[in-house]
Short mmCIF file of N, CA and C in Angstrom, two decimals:
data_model
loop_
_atom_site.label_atom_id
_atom_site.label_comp_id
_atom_site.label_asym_id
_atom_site.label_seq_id
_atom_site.Cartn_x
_atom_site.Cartn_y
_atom_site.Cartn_z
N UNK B 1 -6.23 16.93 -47.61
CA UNK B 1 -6.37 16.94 -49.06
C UNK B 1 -5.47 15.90 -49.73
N UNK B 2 -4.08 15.77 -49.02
CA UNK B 2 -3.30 15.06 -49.72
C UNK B 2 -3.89 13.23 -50.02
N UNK B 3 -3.65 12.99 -50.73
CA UNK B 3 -4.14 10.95 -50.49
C UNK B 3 -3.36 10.31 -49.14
N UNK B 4 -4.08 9.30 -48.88
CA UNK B 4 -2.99 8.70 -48.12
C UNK B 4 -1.82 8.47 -48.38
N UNK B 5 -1.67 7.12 -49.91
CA UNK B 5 -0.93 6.79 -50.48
C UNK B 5 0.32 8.34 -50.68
N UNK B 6 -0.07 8.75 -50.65
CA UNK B 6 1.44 10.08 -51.57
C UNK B 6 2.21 10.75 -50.41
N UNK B 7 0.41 10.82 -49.26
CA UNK B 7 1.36 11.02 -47.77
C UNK B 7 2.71 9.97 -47.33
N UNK B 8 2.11 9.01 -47.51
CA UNK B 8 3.11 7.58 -47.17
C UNK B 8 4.40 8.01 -48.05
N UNK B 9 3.90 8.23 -49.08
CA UNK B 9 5.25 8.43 -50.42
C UNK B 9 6.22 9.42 -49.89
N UNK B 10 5.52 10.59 -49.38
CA UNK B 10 6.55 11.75 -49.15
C UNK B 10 7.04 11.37 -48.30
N UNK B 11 6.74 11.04 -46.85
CA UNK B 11 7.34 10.78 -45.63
C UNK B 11 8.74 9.82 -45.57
N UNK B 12 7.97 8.66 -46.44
CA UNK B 12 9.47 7.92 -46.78
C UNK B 12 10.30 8.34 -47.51
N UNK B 13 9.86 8.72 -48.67
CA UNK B 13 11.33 9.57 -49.18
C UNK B 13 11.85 10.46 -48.91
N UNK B 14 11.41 11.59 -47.64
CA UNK B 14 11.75 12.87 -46.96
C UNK B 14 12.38 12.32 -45.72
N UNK B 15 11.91 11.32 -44.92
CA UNK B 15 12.40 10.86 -43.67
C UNK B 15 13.25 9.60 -44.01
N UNK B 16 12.19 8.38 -44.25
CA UNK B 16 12.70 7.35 -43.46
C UNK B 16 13.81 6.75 -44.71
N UNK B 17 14.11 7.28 -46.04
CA UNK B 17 15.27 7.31 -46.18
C UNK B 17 16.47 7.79 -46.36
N UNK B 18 16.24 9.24 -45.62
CA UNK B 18 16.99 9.82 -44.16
C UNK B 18 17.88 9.09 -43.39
N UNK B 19 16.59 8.37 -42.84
CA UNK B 19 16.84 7.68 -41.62
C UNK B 19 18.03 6.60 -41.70
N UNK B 20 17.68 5.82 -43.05
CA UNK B 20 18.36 4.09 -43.25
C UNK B 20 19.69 4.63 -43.81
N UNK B 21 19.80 5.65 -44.51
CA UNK B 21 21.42 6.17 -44.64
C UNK B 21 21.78 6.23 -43.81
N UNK B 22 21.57 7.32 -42.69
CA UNK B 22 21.82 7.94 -41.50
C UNK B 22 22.47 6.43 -40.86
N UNK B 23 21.60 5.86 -40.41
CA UNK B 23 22.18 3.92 -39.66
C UNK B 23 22.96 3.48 -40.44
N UNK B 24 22.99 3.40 -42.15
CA UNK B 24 23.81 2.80 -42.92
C UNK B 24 25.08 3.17 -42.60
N UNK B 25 25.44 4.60 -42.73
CA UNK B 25 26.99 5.19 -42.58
C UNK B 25 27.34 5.14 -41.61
N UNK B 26 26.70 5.20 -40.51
CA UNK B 26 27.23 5.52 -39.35
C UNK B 26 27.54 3.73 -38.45
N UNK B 27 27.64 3.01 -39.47
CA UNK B 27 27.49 1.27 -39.28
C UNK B 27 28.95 1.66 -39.34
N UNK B 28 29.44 1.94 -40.62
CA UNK B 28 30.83 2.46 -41.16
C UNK B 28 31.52 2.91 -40.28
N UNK B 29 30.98 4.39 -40.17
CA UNK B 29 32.03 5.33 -39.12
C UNK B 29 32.07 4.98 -38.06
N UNK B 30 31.06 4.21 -37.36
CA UNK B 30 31.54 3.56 -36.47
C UNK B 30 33.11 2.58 -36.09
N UNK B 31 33.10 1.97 -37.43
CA UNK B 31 34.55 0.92 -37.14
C UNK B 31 35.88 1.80 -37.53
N UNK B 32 35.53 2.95 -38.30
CA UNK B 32 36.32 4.02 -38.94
C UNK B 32 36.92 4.69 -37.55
N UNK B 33 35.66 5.09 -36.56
CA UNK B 33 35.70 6.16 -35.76
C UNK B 33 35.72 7.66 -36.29
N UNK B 34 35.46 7.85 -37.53
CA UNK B 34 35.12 9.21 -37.72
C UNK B 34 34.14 9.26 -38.92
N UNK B 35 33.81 10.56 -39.38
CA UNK B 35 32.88 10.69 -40.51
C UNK B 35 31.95 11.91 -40.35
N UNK B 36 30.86 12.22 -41.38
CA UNK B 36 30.07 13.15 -41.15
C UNK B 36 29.08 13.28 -41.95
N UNK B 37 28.01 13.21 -41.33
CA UNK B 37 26.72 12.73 -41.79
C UNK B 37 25.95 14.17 -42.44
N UNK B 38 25.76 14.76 -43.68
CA UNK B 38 24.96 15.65 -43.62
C UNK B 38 23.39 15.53 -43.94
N UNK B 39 22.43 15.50 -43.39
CA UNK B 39 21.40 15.54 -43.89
C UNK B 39 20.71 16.82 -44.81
N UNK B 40 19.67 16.85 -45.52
CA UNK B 40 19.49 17.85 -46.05
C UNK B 40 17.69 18.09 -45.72
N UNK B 41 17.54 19.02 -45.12
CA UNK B 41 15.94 19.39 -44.37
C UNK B 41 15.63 20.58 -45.15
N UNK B 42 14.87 21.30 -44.56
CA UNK B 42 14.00 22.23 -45.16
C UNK B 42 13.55 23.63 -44.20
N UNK B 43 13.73 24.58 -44.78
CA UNK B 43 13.11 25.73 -43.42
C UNK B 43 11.88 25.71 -43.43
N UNK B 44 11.18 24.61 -44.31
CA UNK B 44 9.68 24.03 -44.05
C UNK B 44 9.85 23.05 -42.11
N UNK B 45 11.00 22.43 -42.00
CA UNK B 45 10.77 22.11 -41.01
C UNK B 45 10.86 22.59 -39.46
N UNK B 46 10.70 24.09 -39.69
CA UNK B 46 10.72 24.91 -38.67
C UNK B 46 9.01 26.23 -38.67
N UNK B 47 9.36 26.19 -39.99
CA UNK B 47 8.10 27.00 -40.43
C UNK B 47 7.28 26.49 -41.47
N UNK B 48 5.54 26.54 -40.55
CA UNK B 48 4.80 25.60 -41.64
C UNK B 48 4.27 26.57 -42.76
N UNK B 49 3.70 26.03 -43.75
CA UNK B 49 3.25 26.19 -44.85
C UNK B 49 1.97 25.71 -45.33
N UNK B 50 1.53 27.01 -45.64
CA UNK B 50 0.00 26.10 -46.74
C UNK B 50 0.27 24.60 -47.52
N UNK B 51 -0.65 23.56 -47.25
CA UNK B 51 -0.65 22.75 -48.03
C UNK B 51 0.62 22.20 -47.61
N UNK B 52 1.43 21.94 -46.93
CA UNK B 52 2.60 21.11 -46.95
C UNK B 52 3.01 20.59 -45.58
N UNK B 53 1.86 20.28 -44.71
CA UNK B 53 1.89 19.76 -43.48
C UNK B 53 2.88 18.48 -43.85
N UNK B 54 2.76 17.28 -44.95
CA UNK B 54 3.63 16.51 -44.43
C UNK B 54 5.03 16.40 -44.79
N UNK B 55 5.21 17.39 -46.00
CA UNK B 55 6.58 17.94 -46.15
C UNK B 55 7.66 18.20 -45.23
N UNK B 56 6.26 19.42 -44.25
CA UNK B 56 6.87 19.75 -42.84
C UNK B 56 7.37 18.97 -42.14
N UNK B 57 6.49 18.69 -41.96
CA UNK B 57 6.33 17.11 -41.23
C UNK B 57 7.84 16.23 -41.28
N UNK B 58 8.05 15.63 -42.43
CA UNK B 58 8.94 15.06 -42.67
C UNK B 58 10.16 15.60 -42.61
N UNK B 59 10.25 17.07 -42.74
CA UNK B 59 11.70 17.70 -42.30
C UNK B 59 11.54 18.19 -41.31
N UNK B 60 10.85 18.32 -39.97
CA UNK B 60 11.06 18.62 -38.86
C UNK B 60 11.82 17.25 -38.35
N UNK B 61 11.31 16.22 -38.92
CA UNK B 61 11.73 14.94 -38.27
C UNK B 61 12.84 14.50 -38.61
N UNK B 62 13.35 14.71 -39.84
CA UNK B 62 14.55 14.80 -40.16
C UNK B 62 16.12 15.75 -38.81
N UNK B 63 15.30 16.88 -38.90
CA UNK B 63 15.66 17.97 -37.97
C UNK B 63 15.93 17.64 -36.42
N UNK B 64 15.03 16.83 -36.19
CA UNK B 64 14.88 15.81 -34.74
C UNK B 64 16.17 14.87 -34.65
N UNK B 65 16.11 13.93 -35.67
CA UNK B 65 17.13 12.46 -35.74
C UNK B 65 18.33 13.21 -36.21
N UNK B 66 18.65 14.36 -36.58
CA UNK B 66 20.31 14.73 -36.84
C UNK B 66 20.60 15.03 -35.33
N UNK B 67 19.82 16.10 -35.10
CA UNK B 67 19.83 16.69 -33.53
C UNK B 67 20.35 15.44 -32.46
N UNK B 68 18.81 14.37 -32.47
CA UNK B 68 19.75 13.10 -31.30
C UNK B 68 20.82 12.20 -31.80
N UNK B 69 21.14 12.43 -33.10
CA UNK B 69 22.40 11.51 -33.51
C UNK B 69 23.62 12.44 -32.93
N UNK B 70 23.77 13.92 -33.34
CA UNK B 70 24.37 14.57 -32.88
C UNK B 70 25.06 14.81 -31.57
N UNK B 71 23.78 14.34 -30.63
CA UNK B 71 23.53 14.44 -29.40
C UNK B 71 24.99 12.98 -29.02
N UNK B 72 24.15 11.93 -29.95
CA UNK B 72 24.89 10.50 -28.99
C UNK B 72 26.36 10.44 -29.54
N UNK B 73 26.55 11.26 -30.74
CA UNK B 73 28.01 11.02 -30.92
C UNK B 73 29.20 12.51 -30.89
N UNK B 74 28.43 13.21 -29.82
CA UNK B 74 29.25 14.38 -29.10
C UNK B 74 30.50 14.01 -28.84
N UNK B 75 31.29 14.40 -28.60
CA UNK B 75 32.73 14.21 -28.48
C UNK B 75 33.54 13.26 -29.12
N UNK B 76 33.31 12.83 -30.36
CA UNK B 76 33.58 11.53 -30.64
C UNK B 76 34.12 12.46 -32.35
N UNK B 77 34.68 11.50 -33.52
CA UNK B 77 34.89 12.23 -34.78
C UNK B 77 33.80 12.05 -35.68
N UNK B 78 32.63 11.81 -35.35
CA UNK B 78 31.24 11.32 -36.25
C UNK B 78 30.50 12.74 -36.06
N UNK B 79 30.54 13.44 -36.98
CA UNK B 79 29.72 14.70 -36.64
C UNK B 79 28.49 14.12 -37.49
N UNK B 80 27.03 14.68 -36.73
CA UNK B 80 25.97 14.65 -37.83
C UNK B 80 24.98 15.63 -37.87
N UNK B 81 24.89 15.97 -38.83
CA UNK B 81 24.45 17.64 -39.19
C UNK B 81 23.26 17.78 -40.31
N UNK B 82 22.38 18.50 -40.21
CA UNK B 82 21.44 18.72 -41.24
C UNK B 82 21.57 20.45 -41.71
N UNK B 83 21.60 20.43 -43.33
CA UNK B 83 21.45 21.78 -43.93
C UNK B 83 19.81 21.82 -44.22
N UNK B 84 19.19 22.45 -43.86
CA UNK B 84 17.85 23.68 -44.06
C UNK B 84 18.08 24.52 -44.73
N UNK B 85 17.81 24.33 -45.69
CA UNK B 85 17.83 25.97 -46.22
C UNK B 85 16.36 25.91 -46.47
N UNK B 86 16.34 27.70 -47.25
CA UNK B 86 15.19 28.06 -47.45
C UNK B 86 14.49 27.99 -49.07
N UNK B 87 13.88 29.11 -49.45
CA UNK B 87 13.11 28.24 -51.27
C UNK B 87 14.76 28.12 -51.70
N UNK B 88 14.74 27.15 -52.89
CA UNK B 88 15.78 27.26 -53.83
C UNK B 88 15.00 26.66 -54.93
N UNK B 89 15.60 27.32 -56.23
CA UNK B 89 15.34 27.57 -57.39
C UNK B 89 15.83 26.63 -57.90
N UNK B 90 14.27 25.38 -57.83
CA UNK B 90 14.64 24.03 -58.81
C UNK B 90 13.69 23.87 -59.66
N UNK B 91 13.93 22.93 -60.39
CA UNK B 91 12.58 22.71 -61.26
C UNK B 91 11.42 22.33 -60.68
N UNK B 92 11.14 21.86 -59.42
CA UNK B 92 10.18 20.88 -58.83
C UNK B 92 9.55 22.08 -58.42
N UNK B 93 10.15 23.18 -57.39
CA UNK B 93 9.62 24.66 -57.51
C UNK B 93 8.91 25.36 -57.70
N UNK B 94 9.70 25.41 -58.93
CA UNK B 94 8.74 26.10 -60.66
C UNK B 94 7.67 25.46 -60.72
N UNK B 95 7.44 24.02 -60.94
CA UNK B 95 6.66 23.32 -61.26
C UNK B 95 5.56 23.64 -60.31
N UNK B 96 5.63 23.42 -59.04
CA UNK B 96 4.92 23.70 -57.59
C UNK B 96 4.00 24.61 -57.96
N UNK B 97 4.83 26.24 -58.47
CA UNK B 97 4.39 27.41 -58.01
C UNK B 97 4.19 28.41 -59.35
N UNK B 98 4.36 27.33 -60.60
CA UNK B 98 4.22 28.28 -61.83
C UNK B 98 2.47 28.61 -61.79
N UNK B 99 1.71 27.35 -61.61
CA UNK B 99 0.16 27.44 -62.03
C UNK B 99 -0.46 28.51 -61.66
N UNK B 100 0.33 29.33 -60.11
CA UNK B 100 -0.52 30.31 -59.63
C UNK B 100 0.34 31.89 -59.66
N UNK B 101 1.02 31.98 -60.93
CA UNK B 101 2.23 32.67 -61.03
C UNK B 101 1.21 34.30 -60.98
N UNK B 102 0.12 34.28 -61.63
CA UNK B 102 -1.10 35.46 -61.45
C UNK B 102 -1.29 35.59 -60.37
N UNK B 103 -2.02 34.72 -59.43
CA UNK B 103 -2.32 35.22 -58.10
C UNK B 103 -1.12 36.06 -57.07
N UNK B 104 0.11 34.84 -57.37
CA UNK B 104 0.95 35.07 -56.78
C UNK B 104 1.93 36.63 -56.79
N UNK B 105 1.66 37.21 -57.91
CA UNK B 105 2.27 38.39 -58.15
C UNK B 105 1.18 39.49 -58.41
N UNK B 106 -0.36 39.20 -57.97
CA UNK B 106 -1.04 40.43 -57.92
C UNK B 106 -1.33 40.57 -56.67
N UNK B 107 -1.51 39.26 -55.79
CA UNK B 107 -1.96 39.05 -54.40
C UNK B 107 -0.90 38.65 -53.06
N UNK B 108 0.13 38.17 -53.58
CA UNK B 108 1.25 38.24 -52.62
C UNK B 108 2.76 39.25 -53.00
N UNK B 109 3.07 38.84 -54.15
CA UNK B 109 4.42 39.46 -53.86
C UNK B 109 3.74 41.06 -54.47
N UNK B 110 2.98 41.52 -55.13
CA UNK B 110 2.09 43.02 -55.41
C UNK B 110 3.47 43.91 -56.23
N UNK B 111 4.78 43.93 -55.63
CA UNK B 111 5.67 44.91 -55.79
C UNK B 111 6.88 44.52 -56.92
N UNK B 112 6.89 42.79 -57.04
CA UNK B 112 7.66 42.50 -58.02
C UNK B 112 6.97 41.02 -58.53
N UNK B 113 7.84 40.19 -59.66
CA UNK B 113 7.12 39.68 -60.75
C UNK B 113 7.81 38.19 -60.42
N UNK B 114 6.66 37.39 -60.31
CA UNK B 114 7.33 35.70 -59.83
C UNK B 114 8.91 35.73 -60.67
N UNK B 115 9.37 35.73 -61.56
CA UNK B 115 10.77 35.81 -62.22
C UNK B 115 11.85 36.56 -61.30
N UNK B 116 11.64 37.67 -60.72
CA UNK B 116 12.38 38.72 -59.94
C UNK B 116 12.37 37.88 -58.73
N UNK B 117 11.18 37.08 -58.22
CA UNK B 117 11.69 35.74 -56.94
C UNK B 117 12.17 34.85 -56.97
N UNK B 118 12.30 34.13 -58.57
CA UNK B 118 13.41 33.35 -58.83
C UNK B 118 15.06 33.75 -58.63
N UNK B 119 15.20 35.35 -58.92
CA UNK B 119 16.09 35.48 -58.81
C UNK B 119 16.62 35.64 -57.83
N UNK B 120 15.73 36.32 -56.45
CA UNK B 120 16.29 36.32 -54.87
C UNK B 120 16.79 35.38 -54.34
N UNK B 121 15.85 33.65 -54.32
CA UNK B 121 16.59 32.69 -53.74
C UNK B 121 17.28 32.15 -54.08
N UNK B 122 17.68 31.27 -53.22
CA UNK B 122 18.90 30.39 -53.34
C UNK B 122 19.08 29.64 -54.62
N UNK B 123 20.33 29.15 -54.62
CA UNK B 123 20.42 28.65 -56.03
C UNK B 123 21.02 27.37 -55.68
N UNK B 124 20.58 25.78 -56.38
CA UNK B 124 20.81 24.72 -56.16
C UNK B 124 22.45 24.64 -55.98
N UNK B 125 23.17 25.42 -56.83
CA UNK B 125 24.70 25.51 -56.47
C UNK B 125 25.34 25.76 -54.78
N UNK B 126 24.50 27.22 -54.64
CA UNK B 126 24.74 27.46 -53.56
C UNK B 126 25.14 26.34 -52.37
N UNK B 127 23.75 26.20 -52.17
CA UNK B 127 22.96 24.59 -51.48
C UNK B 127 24.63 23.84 -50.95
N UNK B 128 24.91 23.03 -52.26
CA UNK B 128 25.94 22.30 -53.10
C UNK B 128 26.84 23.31 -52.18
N UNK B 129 27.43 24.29 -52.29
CA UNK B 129 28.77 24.76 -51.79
C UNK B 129 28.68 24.75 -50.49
N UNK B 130 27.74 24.79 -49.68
CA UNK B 130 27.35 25.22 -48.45
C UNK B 130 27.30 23.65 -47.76
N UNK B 131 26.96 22.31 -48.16
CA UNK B 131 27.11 21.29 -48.07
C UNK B 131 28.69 20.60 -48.18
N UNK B 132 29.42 21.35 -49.06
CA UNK B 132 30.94 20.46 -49.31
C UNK B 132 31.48 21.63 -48.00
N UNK B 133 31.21 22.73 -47.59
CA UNK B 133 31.87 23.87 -47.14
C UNK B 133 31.43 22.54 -45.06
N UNK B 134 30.61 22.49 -44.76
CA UNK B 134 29.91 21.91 -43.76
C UNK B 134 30.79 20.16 -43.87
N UNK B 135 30.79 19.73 -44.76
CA UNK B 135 31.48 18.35 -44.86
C UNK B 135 33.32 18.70 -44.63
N UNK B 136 33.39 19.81 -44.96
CA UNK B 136 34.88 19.95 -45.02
C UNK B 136 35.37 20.18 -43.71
N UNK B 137 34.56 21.08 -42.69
CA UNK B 137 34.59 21.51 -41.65
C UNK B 137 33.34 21.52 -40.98
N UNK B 138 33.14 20.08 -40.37
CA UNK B 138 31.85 20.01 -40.01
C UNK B 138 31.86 21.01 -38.21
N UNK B 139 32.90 20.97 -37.43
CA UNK B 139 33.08 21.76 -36.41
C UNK B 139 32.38 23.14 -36.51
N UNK B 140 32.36 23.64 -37.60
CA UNK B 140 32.45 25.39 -37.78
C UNK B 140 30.80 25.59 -37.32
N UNK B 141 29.93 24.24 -37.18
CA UNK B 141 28.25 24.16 -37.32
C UNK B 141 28.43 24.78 -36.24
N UNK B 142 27.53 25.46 -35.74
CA UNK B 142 27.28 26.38 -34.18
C UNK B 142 25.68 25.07 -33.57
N UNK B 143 25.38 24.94 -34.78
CA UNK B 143 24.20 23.53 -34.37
C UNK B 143 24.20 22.59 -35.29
N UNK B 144 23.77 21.58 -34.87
CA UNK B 144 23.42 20.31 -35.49
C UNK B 144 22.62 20.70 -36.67
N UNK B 145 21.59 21.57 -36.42
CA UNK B 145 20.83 22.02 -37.87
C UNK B 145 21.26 23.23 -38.43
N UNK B 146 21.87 23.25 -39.50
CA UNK B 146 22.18 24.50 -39.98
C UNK B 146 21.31 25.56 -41.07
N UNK B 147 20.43 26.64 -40.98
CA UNK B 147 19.83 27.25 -41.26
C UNK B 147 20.42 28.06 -42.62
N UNK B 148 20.35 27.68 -43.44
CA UNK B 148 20.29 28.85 -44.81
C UNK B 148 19.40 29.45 -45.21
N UNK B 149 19.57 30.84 -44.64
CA UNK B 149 18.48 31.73 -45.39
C UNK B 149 18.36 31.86 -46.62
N UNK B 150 17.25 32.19 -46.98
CA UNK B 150 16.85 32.53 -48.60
C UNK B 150 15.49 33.94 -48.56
N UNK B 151 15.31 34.11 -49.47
CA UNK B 151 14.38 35.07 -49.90
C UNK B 151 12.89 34.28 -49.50
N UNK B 152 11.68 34.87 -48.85
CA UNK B 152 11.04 34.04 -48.18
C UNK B 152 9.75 35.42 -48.64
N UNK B 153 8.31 35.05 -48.67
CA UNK B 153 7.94 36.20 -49.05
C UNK B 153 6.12 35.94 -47.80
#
C-alpha cells in the first residue's frame, strides 16, 4: 500500500541515518577510545504490526547494526546500545491513531476509552530519562538492545 517513494523516505530516516551517525561518532571515539552510542528503535522492531512492515523493517535493522557494532567493540570503552521502547505518547501517534479513535475503542480496546490509552503509555519524558539513565551507565544494559515496556493492547 505504502508508495515507493515514502517507503524509501522512511527507511532512510529510520535506518540509514542511524547508520551515518552511528560511523560518524564512532570515527571520534575511536581516537578518544571511549564513548556511547545510543540508538533509538522501536518494539515495532521485534513485533510486527498492521500496516507498518517498513517501520518494522527499519527498526529491526536498526536493532541488527547496534547488536554487530556492539559485538566489534566488546571489551573496549565504546559501548553501543539501542533503546526500544514501546507506544509513547507523541503527537505523530495521536495523529496515526486519532482517525480510527471509534473503531478502536468499540472493537479493540471494548473496556476503556482511546484517552485512558494515552494515559497507560509511555511518556516522551520517560523515553528521555531512560536514554540519559543508559548514557550515564551504559554497562548496567544486560543487551545491546534495551526493551522498554509500555502499555500494548
Amino acid at each position: 500500500k505504502t508508495p515507493p517513494e515514502k517507503r524509501k523516505m522512511i527507511f532512510a530516516l529510520n535506518y540509514h541515518a542511524a547508520e551515518e551517525a552511528c560511523y560518524a561518532a564512532l570515527q571520534q571515539m575511536e581516537k578518544q577510545r571511549v564513548g556511547t552510542i545510543i540508538n533509538v528503535s522501536s518494539i515495532a522492531g521485534f513485533k510486527s504490526y498492521k500496516n507498518e512492515a517498513i517501520y518494522g523493517t527499519s527498526k529491526a535493522a536498526i536493532n541488527k547494526l547496534t547488536e554487530h557494532l556492539a559485538l566489534e567493540y566488546k571489551g573496549t570503552k565504546i559501548a553501543v546500545l539501542a533503546l526500544a521502547p514501546g507506544s509513547v505518547d507523541t503527537p505523530l501517534l495521536r495523529k496515526a491513531i486519532e482517525p480510527n479513535r471509534a473503531f478502536l475503542e468499540k472493537e479493540v480496546f471494548k473496556t476503556f476509552t482511546l484517552d485512558q490509552y494515552y494515559e497507560r503509555i509511555l511518556k516522551p519524558e520517560q523515553v528521555g530519562k531512560h536514554i540519559i539513565e543508559l548514557a550515564e551507565s551504559p554497562q548496567t544494559a544486560k543487551e545491546p538492545v534495551v526493551v522498554m515496556q509500555s502499555y500494548e493492547f
